[in-house]
PDB file of C-alpha atoms in Angstrom:
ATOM      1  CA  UNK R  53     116.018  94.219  62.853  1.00 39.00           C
ATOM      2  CA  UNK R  54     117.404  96.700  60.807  1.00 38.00           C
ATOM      3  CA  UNK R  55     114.062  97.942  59.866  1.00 38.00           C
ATOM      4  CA  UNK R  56     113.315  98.433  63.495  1.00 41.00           C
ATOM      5  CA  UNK R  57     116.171 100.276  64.212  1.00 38.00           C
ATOM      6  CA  UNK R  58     115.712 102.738  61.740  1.00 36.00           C
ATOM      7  CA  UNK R  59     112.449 103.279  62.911  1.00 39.00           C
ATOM      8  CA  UNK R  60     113.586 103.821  66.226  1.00 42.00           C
ATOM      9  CA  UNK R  61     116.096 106.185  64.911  1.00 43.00           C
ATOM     10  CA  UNK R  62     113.564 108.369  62.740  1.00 38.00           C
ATOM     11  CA  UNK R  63     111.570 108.611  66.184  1.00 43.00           C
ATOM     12  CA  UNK R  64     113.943 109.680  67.922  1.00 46.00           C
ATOM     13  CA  UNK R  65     115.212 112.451  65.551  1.00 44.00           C
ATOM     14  CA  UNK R  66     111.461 113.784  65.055  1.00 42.00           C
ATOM     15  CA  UNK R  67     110.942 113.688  68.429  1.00 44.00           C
ATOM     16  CA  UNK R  68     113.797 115.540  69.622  1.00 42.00           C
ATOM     17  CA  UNK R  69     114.486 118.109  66.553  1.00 40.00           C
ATOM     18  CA  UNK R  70     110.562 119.078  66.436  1.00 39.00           C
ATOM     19  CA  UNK R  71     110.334 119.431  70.419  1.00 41.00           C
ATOM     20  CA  UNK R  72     106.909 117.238  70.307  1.00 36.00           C
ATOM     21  CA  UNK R  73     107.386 117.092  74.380  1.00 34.00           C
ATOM     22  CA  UNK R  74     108.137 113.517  74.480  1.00 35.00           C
ATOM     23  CA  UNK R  75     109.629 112.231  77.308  1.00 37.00           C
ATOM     24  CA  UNK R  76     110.508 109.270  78.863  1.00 47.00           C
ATOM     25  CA  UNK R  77     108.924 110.167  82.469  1.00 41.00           C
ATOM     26  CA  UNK R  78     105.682 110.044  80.020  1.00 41.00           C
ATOM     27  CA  UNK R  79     106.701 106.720  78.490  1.00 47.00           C
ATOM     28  CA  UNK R  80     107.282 104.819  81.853  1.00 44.00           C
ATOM     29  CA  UNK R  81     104.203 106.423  83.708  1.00 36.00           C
ATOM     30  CA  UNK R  82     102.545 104.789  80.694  1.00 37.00           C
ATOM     31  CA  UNK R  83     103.752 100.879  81.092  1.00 42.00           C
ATOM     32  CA  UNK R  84     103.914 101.528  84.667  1.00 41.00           C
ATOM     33  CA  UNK R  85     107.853 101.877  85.161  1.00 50.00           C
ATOM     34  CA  UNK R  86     109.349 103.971  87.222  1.00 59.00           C
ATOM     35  CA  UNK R  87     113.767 105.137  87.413  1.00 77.00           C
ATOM     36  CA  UNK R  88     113.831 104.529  83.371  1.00 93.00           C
ATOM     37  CA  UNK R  89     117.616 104.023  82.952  1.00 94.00           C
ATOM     38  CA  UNK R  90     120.021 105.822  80.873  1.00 96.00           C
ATOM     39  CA  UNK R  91     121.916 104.545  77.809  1.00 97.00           C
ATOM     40  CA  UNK R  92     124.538 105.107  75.440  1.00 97.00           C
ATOM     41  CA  UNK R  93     122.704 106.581  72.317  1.00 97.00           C
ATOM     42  CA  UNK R  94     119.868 108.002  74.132  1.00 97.00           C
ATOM     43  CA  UNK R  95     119.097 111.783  73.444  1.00 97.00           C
ATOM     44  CA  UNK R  96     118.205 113.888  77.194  1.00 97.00           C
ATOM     45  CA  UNK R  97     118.516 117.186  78.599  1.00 97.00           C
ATOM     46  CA  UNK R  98     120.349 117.778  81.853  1.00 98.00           C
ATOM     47  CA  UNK R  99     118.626 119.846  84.662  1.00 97.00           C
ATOM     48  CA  UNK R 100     120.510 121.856  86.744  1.00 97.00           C
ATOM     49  CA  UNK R 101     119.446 120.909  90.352  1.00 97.00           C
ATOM     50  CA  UNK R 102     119.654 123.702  92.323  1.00 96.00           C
ATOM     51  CA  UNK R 103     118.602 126.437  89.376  1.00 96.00           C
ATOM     52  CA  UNK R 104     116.367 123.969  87.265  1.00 96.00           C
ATOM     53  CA  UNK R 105     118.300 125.538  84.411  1.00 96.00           C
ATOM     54  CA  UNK R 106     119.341 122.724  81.160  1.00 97.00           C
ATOM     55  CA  UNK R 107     122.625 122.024  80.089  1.00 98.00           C
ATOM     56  CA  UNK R 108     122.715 124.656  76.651  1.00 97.00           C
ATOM     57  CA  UNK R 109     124.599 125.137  73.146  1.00 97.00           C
ATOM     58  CA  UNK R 110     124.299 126.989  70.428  1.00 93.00           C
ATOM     59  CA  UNK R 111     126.075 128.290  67.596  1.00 93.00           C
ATOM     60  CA  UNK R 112     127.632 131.569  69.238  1.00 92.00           C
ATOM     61  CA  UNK R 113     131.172 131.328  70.480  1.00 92.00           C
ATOM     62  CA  UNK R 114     132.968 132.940  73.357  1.00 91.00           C
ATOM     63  CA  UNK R 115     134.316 136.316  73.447  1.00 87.00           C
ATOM     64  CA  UNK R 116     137.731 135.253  75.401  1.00 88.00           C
ATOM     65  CA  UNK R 117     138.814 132.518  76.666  1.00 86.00           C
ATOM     66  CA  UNK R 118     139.142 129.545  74.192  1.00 93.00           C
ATOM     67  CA  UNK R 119     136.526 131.425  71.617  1.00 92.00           C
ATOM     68  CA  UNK R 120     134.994 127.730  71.135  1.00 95.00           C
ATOM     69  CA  UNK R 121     130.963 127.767  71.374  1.00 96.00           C
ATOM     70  CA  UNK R 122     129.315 128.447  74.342  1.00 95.00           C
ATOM     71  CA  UNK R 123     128.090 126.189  76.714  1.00 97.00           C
ATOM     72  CA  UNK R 124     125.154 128.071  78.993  1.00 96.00           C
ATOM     73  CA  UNK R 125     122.524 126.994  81.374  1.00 96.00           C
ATOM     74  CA  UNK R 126     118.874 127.909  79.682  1.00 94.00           C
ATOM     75  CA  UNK R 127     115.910 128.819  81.509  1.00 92.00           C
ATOM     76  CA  UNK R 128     113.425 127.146  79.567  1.00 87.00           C
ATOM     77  CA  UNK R 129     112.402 123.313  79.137  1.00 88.00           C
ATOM     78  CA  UNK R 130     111.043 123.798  74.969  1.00 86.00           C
ATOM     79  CA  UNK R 131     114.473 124.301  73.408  1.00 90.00           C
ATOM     80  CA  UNK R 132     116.086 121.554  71.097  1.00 91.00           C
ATOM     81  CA  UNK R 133     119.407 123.402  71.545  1.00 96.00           C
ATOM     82  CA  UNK R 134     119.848 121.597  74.966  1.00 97.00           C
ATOM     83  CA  UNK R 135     119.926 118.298  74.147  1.00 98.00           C
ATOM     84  CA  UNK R 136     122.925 116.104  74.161  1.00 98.00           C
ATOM     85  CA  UNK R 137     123.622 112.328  73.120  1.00 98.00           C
ATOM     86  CA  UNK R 138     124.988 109.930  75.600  1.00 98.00           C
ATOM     87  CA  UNK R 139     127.757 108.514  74.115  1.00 98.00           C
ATOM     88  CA  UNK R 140     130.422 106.182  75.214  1.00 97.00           C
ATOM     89  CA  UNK R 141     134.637 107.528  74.785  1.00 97.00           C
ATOM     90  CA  UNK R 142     136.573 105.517  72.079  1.00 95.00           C
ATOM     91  CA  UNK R 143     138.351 101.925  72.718  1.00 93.00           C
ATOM     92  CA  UNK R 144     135.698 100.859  75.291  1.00 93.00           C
ATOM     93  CA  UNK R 145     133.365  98.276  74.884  1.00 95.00           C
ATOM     94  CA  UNK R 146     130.012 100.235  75.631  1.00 95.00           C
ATOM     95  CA  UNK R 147     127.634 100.536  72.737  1.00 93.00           C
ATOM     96  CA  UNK R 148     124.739 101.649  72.105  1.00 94.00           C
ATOM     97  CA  UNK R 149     121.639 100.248  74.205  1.00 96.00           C
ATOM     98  CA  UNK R 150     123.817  98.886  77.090  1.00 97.00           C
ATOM     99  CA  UNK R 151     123.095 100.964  80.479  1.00 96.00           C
ATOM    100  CA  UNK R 152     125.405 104.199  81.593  1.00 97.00           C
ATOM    101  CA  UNK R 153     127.098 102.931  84.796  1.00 97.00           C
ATOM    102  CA  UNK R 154     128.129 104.724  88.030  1.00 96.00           C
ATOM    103  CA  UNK R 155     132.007 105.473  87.372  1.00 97.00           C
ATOM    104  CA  UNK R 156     131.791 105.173  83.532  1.00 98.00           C
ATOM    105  CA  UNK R 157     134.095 107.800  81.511  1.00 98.00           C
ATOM    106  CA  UNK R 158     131.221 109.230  78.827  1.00 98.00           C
ATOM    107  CA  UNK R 159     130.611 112.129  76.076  1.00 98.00           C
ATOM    108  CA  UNK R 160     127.744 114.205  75.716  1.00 98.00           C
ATOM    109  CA  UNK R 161     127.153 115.412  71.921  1.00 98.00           C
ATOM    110  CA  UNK R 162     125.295 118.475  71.208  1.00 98.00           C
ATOM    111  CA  UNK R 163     122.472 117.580  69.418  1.00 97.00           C
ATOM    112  CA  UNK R 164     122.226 120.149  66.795  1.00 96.00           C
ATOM    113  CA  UNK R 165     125.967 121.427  66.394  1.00 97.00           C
ATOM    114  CA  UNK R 166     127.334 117.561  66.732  1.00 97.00           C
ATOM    115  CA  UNK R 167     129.885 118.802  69.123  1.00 98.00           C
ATOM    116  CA  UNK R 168     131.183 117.296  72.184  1.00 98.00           C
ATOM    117  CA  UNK R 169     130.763 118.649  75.906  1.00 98.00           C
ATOM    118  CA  UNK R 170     134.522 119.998  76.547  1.00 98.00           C
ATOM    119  CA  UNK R 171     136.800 121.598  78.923  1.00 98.00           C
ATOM    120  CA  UNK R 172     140.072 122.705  79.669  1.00 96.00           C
ATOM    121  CA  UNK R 173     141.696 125.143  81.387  1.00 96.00           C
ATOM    122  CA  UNK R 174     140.474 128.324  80.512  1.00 97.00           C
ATOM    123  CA  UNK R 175     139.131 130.936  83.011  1.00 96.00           C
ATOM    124  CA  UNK R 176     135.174 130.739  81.865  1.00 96.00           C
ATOM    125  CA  UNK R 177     133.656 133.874  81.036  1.00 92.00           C
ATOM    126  CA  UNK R 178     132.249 135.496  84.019  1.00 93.00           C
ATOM    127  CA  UNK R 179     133.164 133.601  87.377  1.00 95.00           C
ATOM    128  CA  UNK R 180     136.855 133.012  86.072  1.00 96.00           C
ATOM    129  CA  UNK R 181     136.449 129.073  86.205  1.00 97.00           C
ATOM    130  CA  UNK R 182     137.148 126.075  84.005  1.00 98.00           C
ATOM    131  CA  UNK R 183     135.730 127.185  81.204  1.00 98.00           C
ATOM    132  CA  UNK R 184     133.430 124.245  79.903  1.00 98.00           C
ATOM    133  CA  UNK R 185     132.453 124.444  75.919  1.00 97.00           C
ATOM    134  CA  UNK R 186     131.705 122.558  72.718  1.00 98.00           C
ATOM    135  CA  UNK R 187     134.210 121.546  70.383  1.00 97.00           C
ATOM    136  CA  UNK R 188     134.833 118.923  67.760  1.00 96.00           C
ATOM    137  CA  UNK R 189     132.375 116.685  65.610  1.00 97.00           C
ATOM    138  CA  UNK R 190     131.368 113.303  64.607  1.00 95.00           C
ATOM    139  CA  UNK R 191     135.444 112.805  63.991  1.00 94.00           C
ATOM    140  CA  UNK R 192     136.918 115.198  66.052  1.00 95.00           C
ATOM    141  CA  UNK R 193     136.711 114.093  69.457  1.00 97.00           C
ATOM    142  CA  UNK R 194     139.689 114.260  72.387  1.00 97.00           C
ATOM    143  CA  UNK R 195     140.241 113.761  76.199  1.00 97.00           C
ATOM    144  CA  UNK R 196     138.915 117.170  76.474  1.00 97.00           C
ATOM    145  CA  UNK R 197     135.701 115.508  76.444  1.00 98.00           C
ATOM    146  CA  UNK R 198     135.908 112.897  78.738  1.00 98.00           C
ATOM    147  CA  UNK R 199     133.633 113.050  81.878  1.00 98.00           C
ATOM    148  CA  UNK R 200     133.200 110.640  84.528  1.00 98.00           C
ATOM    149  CA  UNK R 201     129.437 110.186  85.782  1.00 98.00           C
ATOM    150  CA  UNK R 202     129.148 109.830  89.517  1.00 98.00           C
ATOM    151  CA  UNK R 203     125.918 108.679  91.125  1.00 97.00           C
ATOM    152  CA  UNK R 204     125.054 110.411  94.114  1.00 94.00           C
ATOM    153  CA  UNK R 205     123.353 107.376  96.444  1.00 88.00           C
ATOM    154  CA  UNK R 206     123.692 103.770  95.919  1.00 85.00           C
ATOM    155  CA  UNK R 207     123.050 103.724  92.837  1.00 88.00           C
ATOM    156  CA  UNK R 208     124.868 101.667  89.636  1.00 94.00           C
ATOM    157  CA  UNK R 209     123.197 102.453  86.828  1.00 96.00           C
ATOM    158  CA  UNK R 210     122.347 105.872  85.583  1.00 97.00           C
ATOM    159  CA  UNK R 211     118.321 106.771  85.966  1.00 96.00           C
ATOM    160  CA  UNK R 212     116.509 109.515  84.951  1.00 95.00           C
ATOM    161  CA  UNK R 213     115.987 112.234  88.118  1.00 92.00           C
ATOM    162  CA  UNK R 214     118.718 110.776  89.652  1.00 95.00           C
ATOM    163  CA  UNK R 215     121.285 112.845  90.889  1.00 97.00           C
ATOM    164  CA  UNK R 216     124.470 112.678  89.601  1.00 98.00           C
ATOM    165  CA  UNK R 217     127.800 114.563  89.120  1.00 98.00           C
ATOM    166  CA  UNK R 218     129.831 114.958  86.010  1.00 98.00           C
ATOM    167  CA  UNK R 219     133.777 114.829  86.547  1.00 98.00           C
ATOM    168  CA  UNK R 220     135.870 116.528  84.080  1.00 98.00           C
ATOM    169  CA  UNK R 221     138.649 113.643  83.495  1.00 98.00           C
ATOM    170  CA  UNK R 222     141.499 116.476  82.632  1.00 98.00           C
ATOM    171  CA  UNK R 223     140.971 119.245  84.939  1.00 98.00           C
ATOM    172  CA  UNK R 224     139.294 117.103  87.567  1.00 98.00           C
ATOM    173  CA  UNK R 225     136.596 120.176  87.465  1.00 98.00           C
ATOM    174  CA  UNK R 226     132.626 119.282  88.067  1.00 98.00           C
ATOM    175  CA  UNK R 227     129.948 120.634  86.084  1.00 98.00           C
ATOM    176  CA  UNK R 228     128.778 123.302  87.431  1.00 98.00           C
ATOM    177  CA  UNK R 229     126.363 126.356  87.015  1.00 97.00           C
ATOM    178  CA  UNK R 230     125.220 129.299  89.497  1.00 94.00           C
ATOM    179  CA  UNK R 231     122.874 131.867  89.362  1.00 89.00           C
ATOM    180  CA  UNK R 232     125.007 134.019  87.551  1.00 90.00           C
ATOM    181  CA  UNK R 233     124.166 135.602  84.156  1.00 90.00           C
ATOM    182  CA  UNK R 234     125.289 136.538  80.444  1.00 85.00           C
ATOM    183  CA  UNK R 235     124.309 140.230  79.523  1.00 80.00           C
ATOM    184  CA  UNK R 236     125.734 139.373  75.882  1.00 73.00           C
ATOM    185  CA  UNK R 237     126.182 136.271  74.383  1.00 68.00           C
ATOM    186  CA  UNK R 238     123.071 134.359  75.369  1.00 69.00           C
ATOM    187  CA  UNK R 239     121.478 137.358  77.408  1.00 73.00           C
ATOM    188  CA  UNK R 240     119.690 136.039  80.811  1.00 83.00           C
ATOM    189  CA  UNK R 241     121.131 132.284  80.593  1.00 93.00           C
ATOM    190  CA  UNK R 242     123.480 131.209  83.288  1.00 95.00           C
ATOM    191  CA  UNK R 243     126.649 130.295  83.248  1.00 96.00           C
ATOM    192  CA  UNK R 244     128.167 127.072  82.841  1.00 97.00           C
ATOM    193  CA  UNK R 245     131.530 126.241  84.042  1.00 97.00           C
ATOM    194  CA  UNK R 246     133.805 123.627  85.939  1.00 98.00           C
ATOM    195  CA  UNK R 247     134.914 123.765  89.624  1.00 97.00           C
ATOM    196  CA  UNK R 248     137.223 121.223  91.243  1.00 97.00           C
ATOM    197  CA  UNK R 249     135.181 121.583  94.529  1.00 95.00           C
ATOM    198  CA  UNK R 250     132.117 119.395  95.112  1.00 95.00           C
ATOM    199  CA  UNK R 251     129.668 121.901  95.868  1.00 94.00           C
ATOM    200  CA  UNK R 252     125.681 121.680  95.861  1.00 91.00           C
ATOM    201  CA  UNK R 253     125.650 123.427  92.855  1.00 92.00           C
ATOM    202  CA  UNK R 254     127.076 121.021  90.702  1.00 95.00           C
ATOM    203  CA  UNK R 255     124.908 118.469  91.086  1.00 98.00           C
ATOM    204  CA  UNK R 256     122.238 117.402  87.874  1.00 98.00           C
ATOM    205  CA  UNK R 257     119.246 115.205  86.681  1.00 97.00           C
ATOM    206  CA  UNK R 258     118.316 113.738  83.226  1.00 97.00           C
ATOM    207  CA  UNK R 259     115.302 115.050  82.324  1.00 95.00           C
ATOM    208  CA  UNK R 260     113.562 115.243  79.771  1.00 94.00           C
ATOM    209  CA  UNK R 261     114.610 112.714  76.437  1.00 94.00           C
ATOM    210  CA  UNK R 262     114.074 110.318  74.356  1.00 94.00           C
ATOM    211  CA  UNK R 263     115.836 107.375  76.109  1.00 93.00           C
ATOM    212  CA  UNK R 264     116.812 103.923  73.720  1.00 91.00           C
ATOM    213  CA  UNK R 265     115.757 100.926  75.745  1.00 91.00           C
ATOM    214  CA  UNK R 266     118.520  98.443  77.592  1.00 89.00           C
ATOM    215  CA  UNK R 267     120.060  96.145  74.926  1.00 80.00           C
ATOM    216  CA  UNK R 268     119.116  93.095  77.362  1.00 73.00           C
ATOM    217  CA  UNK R 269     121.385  90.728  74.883  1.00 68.00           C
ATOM    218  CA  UNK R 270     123.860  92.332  75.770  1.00 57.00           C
ATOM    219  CA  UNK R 271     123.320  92.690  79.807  1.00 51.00           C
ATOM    220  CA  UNK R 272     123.027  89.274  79.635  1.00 48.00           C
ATOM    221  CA  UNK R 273     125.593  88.126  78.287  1.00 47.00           C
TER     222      UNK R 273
END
């Protein structure tokens, strides 16, 4: 067992650090599956619906605002800064390999900076929104970074291309991007922000990922 988990765990970091293109649409076409579900400890990029933008980090902080790192949308699908680890918040009973459900409170970690998906109330850069940023690491890790995943449909449990809304837990703002764009600190990405308005634009897909399979021991149980 252990053996198999660090296998799975090598995988997945080669596969998402070297951007080999795996993906789980792939994977399922493959067996035959189809709506492969989401779970805590899987590694994804978010696409923005309307835009087709993903959910971005990198290393470069904000000019104003909180000056924490940037959170932007990016235009391209090759780019290992945009992807983020499901995780679940602290004191619940969610691990990983059980499936994401409609109305769970989650975090997203930035893969490569091993921050957390945050926001607060800070006008964002260019729309003068919640800003939305990344803050924190492995042991760092507040309410600021609570979101609550809301499943657009009748759906219960999170699937890739589904769409879905992400609820900021303290501001009550959505995830949200627009076609508007940074001239300086990531030149020609979008930005990224929250609104307390459900809007069409704030509506997103996982997408491309490396997704851990359902831990059926413990949906059985």
């Amino acid at each position: 067992m252990a053996m198999g988990f660090f296998s799975l765990a090598l995988f997945l970091f080669l596969s998402v650090d070297s951007d080999s293109g795996y993906t789980s649409a792939s994977a399922a076409a493959a067996s035959g599956k189809e709506g492969v579900e989401i779970t805590y400890g899987s590694a994804m990029k978010l696409m923005h619906e309307k835009t087709k933008v993903r959910l971005h980090s990198h290393d470069v902080p904000y000019g104003s605002g909180s000056g924490q790192q940037s959170v932007t949308g990016f235009p391209g699908v090759v780019d290992s800064n945009s992807y983020w680890i499901v995780k679940p918040v602290p004191g619940t009973t969610a691990k990983q390999g059980d499936a994401v459900m409609s109305g769970a409170t989650i975090r997203l970690q930035h893969m490569k900076t091993r921050k957390w998906l945050h926001s607060h109330l800070h006008a964002s850069p260019i729309s003068g929104n919640l800003e939305v940023s990344c803050f924190g690491d492995d042991s760092n890790s507040d309410t600021g970074d609570h979101w609550k995943l809301i499943i657009e449909g009748s759906g219960k449990t999170w699937k890739q291309d589904q769409r879905v809304r992400l609820q900021h837990i303290d501001t009550s703002g959505y995830l949200h991007s627009h076609d508007k764009k940074y001239q300086r600190i990531a030149g020609g990405q979008q930005e990224v922000c929250g609104i307390r308005e459900k809007r069409a634009d704030n509506v997103w897909l996982a997408a491309e990922g490396v997704y851990l399979p359902v831990d059926e021991s413990s949906s059985s149980k």
